[in-house]
Short mmCIF file of C-alpha atoms in Angstrom, two decimals:
data_model
loop_
_atom_site.label_atom_id
_atom_site.label_comp_id
_atom_site.label_asym_id
_atom_site.label_seq_id
_atom_site.Cartn_x
_atom_site.Cartn_y
_atom_site.Cartn_z
CA MET A 1 -29.00 114.96 -220.53
CA ASN A 2 -29.56 116.26 -223.80
CA THR A 3 -26.06 114.97 -224.64
CA LYS A 4 -28.17 111.51 -225.16
CA THR A 5 -28.88 112.61 -228.97
CA TYR A 6 -25.43 112.87 -230.02
CA PRO A 7 -23.52 109.63 -230.26
CA ALA A 8 -19.85 111.01 -229.85
CA LEU A 9 -21.14 112.19 -225.96
CA LYS A 10 -22.30 108.54 -224.89
CA ASN A 11 -19.91 108.73 -222.18
CA SER A 12 -20.83 112.05 -221.15
CA TYR A 13 -24.82 111.12 -221.23
CA ARG A 14 -23.71 108.07 -218.62
CA ILE A 15 -21.81 110.19 -216.30
CA LEU A 16 -24.22 112.76 -216.63
CA ALA A 17 -27.37 109.80 -215.51
CA PHE A 18 -25.53 108.77 -212.96
CA LEU A 19 -24.95 112.11 -211.16
CA SER A 20 -28.44 112.65 -211.95
CA PHE A 21 -29.22 109.53 -209.76
CA VAL A 22 -27.39 109.27 -206.57
CA PRO A 23 -28.54 112.36 -204.87
CA LEU A 24 -31.95 110.94 -204.08
CA THR A 25 -30.74 107.19 -203.74
CA VAL A 26 -28.55 108.42 -201.22
CA ILE A 27 -31.01 110.42 -199.20
CA ALA A 28 -33.56 107.46 -199.45
CA ALA A 29 -30.97 104.83 -198.84
CA LEU A 30 -29.52 106.52 -195.55
CA ARG A 31 -32.91 107.68 -193.53
CA TYR A 32 -34.07 106.19 -190.63
CA ASN A 33 -37.62 105.82 -189.16
CA VAL A 34 -38.41 108.64 -192.66
CA GLY A 35 -42.06 107.35 -193.61
CA THR A 36 -44.82 106.54 -192.46
CA ASP A 37 -44.43 103.17 -192.93
CA TYR A 38 -40.84 102.54 -191.44
CA ASP A 39 -40.62 101.88 -188.17
CA TYR A 40 -45.19 101.41 -188.06
CA VAL A 41 -44.65 98.37 -190.47
CA TYR A 42 -41.75 97.51 -192.24
CA THR A 43 -39.61 97.49 -189.23
CA PRO A 44 -41.65 95.24 -187.42
CA PHE A 45 -42.37 92.39 -190.80
CA PHE A 46 -38.50 92.67 -190.74
CA TYR A 47 -38.28 90.98 -187.33
CA SER A 48 -41.02 88.63 -187.92
CA ILE A 49 -39.89 87.32 -191.31
CA ASN A 50 -36.93 86.42 -190.17
CA SER A 51 -37.51 85.23 -186.59
CA GLY A 52 -40.51 82.31 -188.60
CA GLY A 53 -43.65 84.79 -187.21
CA GLU A 54 -45.39 86.78 -189.73
CA LYS A 55 -44.60 87.40 -193.34
CA PHE A 56 -46.72 89.84 -196.09
CA ASN A 57 -48.70 87.70 -198.90
CA GLU A 58 -45.52 88.83 -201.82
CA VAL A 59 -42.43 86.07 -201.77
CA GLY A 60 -40.10 88.62 -203.82
CA PHE A 61 -40.77 91.51 -200.91
CA ASN A 62 -40.49 88.78 -198.01
CA LEU A 63 -37.24 87.26 -200.29
CA ILE A 64 -35.23 90.97 -200.63
CA ASN A 65 -35.99 90.85 -196.20
CA GLN A 66 -34.81 87.60 -195.80
CA ILE A 67 -31.49 88.30 -198.05
CA THR A 68 -30.56 91.63 -196.33
CA TYR A 69 -30.70 89.84 -192.82
CA LEU A 70 -28.09 87.56 -193.73
CA ILE A 71 -25.95 90.50 -194.30
CA SER A 72 -27.37 92.46 -191.03
CA GLU A 73 -29.85 91.84 -188.35
CA LYS A 74 -30.88 95.88 -188.58
CA PRO A 75 -33.34 96.49 -190.92
CA PHE A 76 -31.83 99.56 -192.20
CA LEU A 77 -30.01 97.23 -194.71
CA MET A 78 -33.40 96.59 -196.31
CA PHE A 79 -34.49 99.77 -196.52
CA ALA A 80 -31.40 100.60 -198.57
CA VAL A 81 -31.57 97.94 -201.29
CA VAL A 82 -35.36 98.56 -201.54
CA ALA A 83 -34.94 102.56 -202.50
CA ILE A 84 -32.09 101.41 -204.43
CA LEU A 85 -33.79 99.24 -206.61
CA THR A 86 -36.72 101.59 -206.64
CA LEU A 87 -34.87 104.42 -208.06
CA MET A 88 -32.77 102.12 -210.38
CA PHE A 89 -35.91 101.12 -212.28
CA MET A 90 -37.51 104.29 -211.72
CA PHE A 91 -34.42 106.58 -212.96
CA LEU A 92 -33.56 103.93 -216.16
CA ALA A 93 -37.48 104.50 -216.91
CA PHE A 94 -36.53 107.78 -217.09
CA TYR A 95 -33.31 107.69 -219.52
CA GLU A 96 -34.98 104.76 -222.16
CA GLN A 97 -38.43 106.36 -222.33
CA SER A 98 -38.41 109.77 -221.19
CA VAL A 99 -38.99 112.84 -223.76
CA ASN A 100 -36.88 115.42 -221.47
CA VAL A 101 -35.06 113.38 -219.00
CA CYS A 102 -34.59 116.64 -216.77
CA MET A 103 -38.18 117.50 -216.34
CA SER A 104 -39.44 113.63 -215.62
CA ILE A 105 -36.89 113.96 -212.29
CA TYR A 106 -38.50 117.40 -211.40
CA ILE A 107 -41.60 115.87 -211.87
CA PHE A 108 -40.97 112.83 -209.96
CA VAL A 109 -39.64 115.08 -207.21
CA VAL A 110 -41.99 117.78 -206.97
CA GLY A 111 -44.93 115.41 -207.99
CA LEU A 112 -44.96 114.06 -204.75
CA PHE A 113 -43.52 110.13 -206.15
CA TYR A 114 -40.16 110.73 -204.62
CA PHE A 115 -41.46 110.74 -201.26
CA ASN A 116 -44.55 108.07 -201.78
CA SER A 117 -41.29 105.64 -202.22
CA LEU A 118 -40.45 106.16 -198.96
CA ASN A 119 -43.38 105.04 -197.23
CA GLN A 120 -45.27 102.75 -199.36
CA ILE A 121 -42.03 100.46 -199.73
CA ARG A 122 -43.27 97.72 -201.77
CA GLN A 123 -45.73 99.38 -203.86
CA ALA A 124 -43.53 102.00 -204.84
CA LEU A 125 -40.90 98.94 -205.86
CA ALA A 126 -43.55 97.36 -208.00
CA MET A 127 -44.79 100.41 -209.68
CA ALA A 128 -41.00 101.07 -210.50
CA ILE A 129 -40.40 98.27 -211.85
CA ALA A 130 -43.83 98.31 -213.70
CA VAL A 131 -43.10 101.53 -214.82
CA TYR A 132 -39.53 99.97 -216.48
CA ALA A 133 -41.50 97.46 -218.17
CA MET A 134 -43.36 99.77 -219.89
CA LYS A 135 -40.74 99.69 -222.80
CA TYR A 136 -41.60 96.31 -223.52
CA LEU A 137 -44.98 97.55 -223.79
CA TRP A 138 -44.65 99.91 -226.68
CA ARG A 139 -42.24 97.43 -228.84
CA ARG A 140 -45.42 94.89 -228.34
CA GLU A 141 -42.89 92.04 -226.27
CA PRO A 142 -45.61 90.49 -223.98
CA ILE A 143 -43.71 87.93 -222.80
CA LYS A 144 -41.25 90.33 -221.53
CA TYR A 145 -43.30 92.74 -220.09
CA PHE A 146 -45.41 90.24 -218.18
CA LEU A 147 -42.48 88.83 -216.89
CA PHE A 148 -41.34 91.97 -215.16
CA ILE A 149 -45.28 92.77 -213.95
CA LEU A 150 -44.88 88.82 -212.17
CA LEU A 151 -41.99 90.21 -210.41
CA ALA A 152 -43.71 93.69 -209.62
CA ILE A 153 -46.69 91.26 -208.36
CA SER A 154 -43.91 89.51 -206.17
CA MET A 155 -43.07 92.74 -204.30
CA HIS A 156 -46.75 93.98 -204.52
CA THR A 157 -49.84 92.70 -205.46
CA SER A 158 -51.70 95.69 -206.99
CA ALA A 159 -49.14 95.56 -209.33
CA ILE A 160 -51.72 92.87 -210.93
CA ILE A 161 -53.69 96.06 -211.84
CA TYR A 162 -50.97 96.77 -215.17
CA ILE A 163 -51.73 93.34 -216.39
CA PRO A 164 -54.59 94.96 -218.45
CA ILE A 165 -52.82 97.94 -219.23
CA TYR A 166 -51.41 96.14 -222.22
CA PHE A 167 -54.26 95.54 -223.67
CA ILE A 168 -55.75 99.03 -224.12
CA TYR A 169 -52.88 99.94 -226.00
CA GLY A 170 -53.83 102.01 -229.12
CA ILE A 171 -57.22 103.23 -227.80
CA ARG A 172 -56.98 106.51 -228.64
CA ALA A 173 -57.69 109.08 -225.60
CA ASN A 174 -60.67 110.89 -226.54
CA VAL A 175 -61.44 113.91 -224.60
CA LYS A 176 -64.92 114.51 -224.97
CA ALA A 177 -65.58 110.58 -224.28
CA HIS A 178 -63.37 110.81 -221.50
CA LEU A 179 -65.43 113.69 -219.68
CA ILE A 180 -68.18 111.30 -220.28
CA PHE A 181 -66.84 108.87 -218.64
CA ILE A 182 -65.97 111.05 -215.44
CA ILE A 183 -70.03 112.01 -215.32
CA CYS A 184 -70.83 108.51 -215.71
CA ALA A 185 -68.64 107.29 -212.85
CA ILE A 186 -70.29 109.96 -211.17
CA VAL A 187 -73.58 109.26 -211.70
CA ALA A 188 -73.34 105.12 -211.39
CA GLN A 189 -71.42 106.12 -207.59
CA PRO A 190 -74.71 105.41 -205.36
CA VAL A 191 -75.62 102.02 -207.36
CA LEU A 192 -72.17 100.98 -207.59
CA LYS A 193 -71.42 101.56 -204.20
CA GLY A 194 -73.06 98.03 -202.75
CA VAL A 195 -71.89 95.49 -205.66
CA ILE A 196 -67.97 97.24 -205.14
CA GLN A 197 -67.92 96.71 -201.38
CA PHE A 198 -69.46 93.74 -201.52
CA VAL A 199 -66.84 92.20 -203.75
CA ILE A 200 -64.38 93.48 -201.10
CA SER A 201 -66.49 91.96 -198.61
CA LYS A 202 -65.65 88.39 -200.26
CA THR A 203 -62.11 89.13 -200.84
CA LYS A 204 -58.79 88.86 -198.51
CA TYR A 205 -59.09 92.81 -198.08
CA ALA A 206 -62.70 92.45 -196.40
CA TRP A 207 -60.89 93.53 -193.37
CA TYR A 208 -60.38 97.48 -194.77
CA LEU A 209 -63.70 98.09 -194.67
CA ASP A 210 -63.96 97.71 -190.87
CA SER A 211 -61.00 99.20 -190.19
CA ILE A 212 -60.33 102.97 -190.28
CA PHE A 213 -59.32 102.56 -194.45
CA GLY A 214 -62.46 101.92 -195.13
CA GLN A 215 -63.55 104.98 -193.16
CA GLN A 216 -61.24 108.03 -194.73
CA GLY A 217 -64.10 109.35 -196.81
CA PHE A 218 -63.91 111.09 -199.96
CA SER A 219 -60.05 113.03 -200.65
CA ILE A 220 -61.43 116.21 -201.96
CA ILE A 221 -57.68 117.62 -202.23
CA THR A 222 -56.32 114.90 -203.54
CA PHE A 223 -58.97 114.08 -206.83
CA ALA A 224 -58.88 118.25 -206.65
CA PHE A 225 -54.96 117.91 -207.65
CA ILE A 226 -55.04 115.09 -209.99
CA LEU A 227 -58.36 116.46 -211.54
CA VAL A 228 -57.01 119.61 -212.84
CA THR A 229 -53.40 118.16 -213.82
CA LEU A 230 -55.81 115.98 -216.18
CA LEU A 231 -57.67 118.89 -217.17
CA LEU A 232 -54.01 120.32 -218.41
CA LEU A 233 -53.16 116.95 -220.03
CA TYR A 234 -56.35 117.35 -221.80
CA TYR A 235 -55.70 121.19 -223.19
CA CYS A 236 -52.14 119.76 -224.44
CA GLN A 237 -53.77 116.86 -225.77
CA LEU A 238 -56.53 119.21 -227.92
CA ALA A 239 -53.83 121.82 -228.53
CA GLY A 240 -51.63 118.29 -230.31
CA LYS A 241 -54.92 117.43 -232.53
CA ASP A 242 -53.13 116.47 -235.41
CA LYS A 243 -50.30 114.71 -233.85
CA GLU A 244 -51.28 111.26 -233.19
CA ASP A 245 -48.90 109.48 -230.02
CA ARG A 246 -50.60 106.20 -229.10
CA GLN A 247 -47.48 106.19 -225.55
CA PHE A 248 -49.45 109.59 -224.85
CA ASP A 249 -52.96 108.19 -225.38
CA LEU A 250 -52.61 104.79 -222.69
CA MET A 251 -50.57 106.95 -220.47
CA LEU A 252 -54.05 109.63 -220.69
CA ASN A 253 -56.11 106.41 -220.22
CA MET A 254 -54.74 105.17 -217.25
CA PHE A 255 -54.45 109.13 -215.76
CA LEU A 256 -58.25 108.58 -216.49
CA PHE A 257 -58.93 105.53 -214.47
CA GLY A 258 -56.46 107.19 -211.23
CA VAL A 259 -59.02 110.14 -211.72
CA CYS A 260 -61.69 107.45 -211.46
CA PHE A 261 -60.34 105.66 -208.53
CA MET A 262 -59.65 109.00 -206.66
CA LEU A 263 -63.27 109.38 -207.59
CA TYR A 264 -64.39 106.12 -205.30
CA SER A 265 -61.94 106.79 -202.55
CA ALA A 266 -65.06 107.52 -199.80
CA ILE A 267 -65.99 103.76 -201.14
CA ILE A 268 -62.82 101.70 -202.12
CA PRO A 269 -60.56 101.58 -199.45
CA GLN A 270 -56.64 102.81 -200.14
CA ALA A 271 -58.02 103.76 -203.26
CA ASP A 272 -55.14 106.22 -203.21
CA ARG A 273 -52.83 103.78 -203.88
CA LEU A 274 -54.59 102.24 -207.23
CA THR A 275 -54.64 106.28 -208.31
CA ASN A 276 -50.67 106.47 -207.39
CA SER A 277 -50.67 103.10 -209.69
CA MET A 278 -51.84 104.93 -212.93
CA THR A 279 -50.83 108.22 -212.01
CA ILE A 280 -47.07 107.43 -211.83
CA ILE A 281 -46.70 108.09 -215.78
CA THR A 282 -47.19 111.34 -214.96
CA PRO A 283 -43.32 112.42 -215.28
CA PHE A 284 -43.56 110.99 -217.96
CA ILE A 285 -47.11 112.07 -219.85
CA VAL A 286 -46.23 115.88 -219.06
CA PRO A 287 -43.00 116.30 -220.81
CA LYS A 288 -44.97 114.18 -223.59
CA ALA A 289 -47.94 116.67 -223.61
CA LEU A 290 -46.01 120.17 -223.26
CA LEU A 291 -44.12 118.55 -226.67
CA ARG A 292 -47.77 119.18 -228.15
CA ILE A 293 -47.68 122.82 -227.99
CA LYS A 294 -45.88 124.12 -230.79
CA GLU A 295 -45.96 127.76 -229.82
CA LYS A 296 -42.95 128.21 -227.54
CA ASN A 297 -44.75 131.03 -225.09
CA ARG A 298 -47.50 128.95 -224.53
CA ARG A 299 -45.48 126.02 -223.80
CA LEU A 300 -43.86 127.86 -221.09
CA VAL A 301 -47.49 128.90 -219.95
CA MET A 302 -48.81 125.45 -219.56
CA PHE A 303 -44.65 124.42 -217.82
CA PHE A 304 -45.26 126.60 -215.45
CA LEU A 305 -48.98 126.07 -214.94
CA PHE A 306 -48.02 122.74 -213.82
CA SER A 307 -45.26 123.05 -211.35
CA PHE A 308 -47.52 125.06 -209.78
CA PHE A 309 -50.24 123.03 -208.67
CA PHE A 310 -47.49 120.31 -208.04
CA ILE A 311 -45.70 122.49 -206.04
CA LEU A 312 -49.10 123.42 -203.90
CA LYS A 313 -49.87 119.86 -203.06
CA LEU A 314 -46.04 119.36 -202.13
CA LEU A 315 -46.46 122.17 -199.98
CA HIS A 316 -49.98 121.11 -198.78
CA ASP A 317 -48.75 117.48 -197.70
CA ILE A 318 -45.18 117.88 -196.61
CA TYR A 319 -45.33 121.44 -194.61
CA TRP A 320 -48.78 121.55 -194.05
CA GLN A 321 -50.24 118.72 -193.29
CA GLY A 322 -46.87 116.78 -192.33
CA TRP A 323 -48.29 113.46 -194.58
CA TYR A 324 -45.47 110.94 -195.67
CA ASP A 325 -43.50 111.87 -192.13
CA VAL A 326 -40.47 112.72 -194.14
CA ILE A 327 -40.00 115.63 -191.96
CA PRO A 328 -37.59 115.87 -190.00
CA TYR A 329 -34.85 113.91 -192.35
CA GLU A 330 -32.80 111.24 -190.34
CA THR A 331 -30.13 109.04 -190.96
CA PHE A 332 -29.21 105.52 -190.09
CA PHE A 333 -26.44 107.40 -188.50
CA SER A 334 -27.34 108.73 -186.15
CA GLN A 335 -28.48 104.90 -184.42
CA ILE A 336 -24.91 103.92 -184.61
#
């Protein structure tokens, strides 16, 4: 991947980039009944959408279902197309925006973002499109940025959260201000609980409040994990305090929002979806954070600390808890 910086090796970089994209994409595209929502949500909706029944609210995702149905009346092609599109946008973002492509891909996997993309596939595709659109945010090209965000919203409505992100670019990420913000969020929780739930009750998402999604309680494991990650990022921020980086500042501010959303996971149904929308930038911010540390040995220690917590969470979620339903893995060839 380091060949990117050498013009004479441009073709080599493209080959390496493609080869890094293929394995994860093939695994995702060929899967069958892998992922919690595979058979529970998306397969029934695939048939419903194409028989004139119930549809998703998002026209873009409905269109993908309808187009793939013209080719195959089995849903496996729809899952394959969504997987390819999701990983295509993510990997293009890695190649074009990451300061360390290899590390970004590594964090994308061990940080569970890849496994999540096999489950909440509408939101995963929307997040991938939004992350790809970040390059237009950095360039301050609002028309292109918002067009891609509209495309993301057509896949999953939650992508609307990326609209205000464009306008907070340039706000410095101050560790002290962040900590005060978190404390205020904790103190204000009892007061805001009623307000938040009242607002939700007046929207189309009101049904969440009385469903299993509204009774999940505070996710302490996930909160502890992202809080530790945030603290490690703060250390890197302070280590490079003489180094201004507006991209890093925006991503750190986004990560703060992700932590606060998870802090309210007992109040906001499906708060983890909002957290995912913000922390999807983890594969980009961690390599940037490590570059802020000048001492090589200290940078190496921080890399291992990040890796330790990511791998620990991966083992907890996938192997110990069995979340995401990605094990055992099976391909659609077994159904032919």
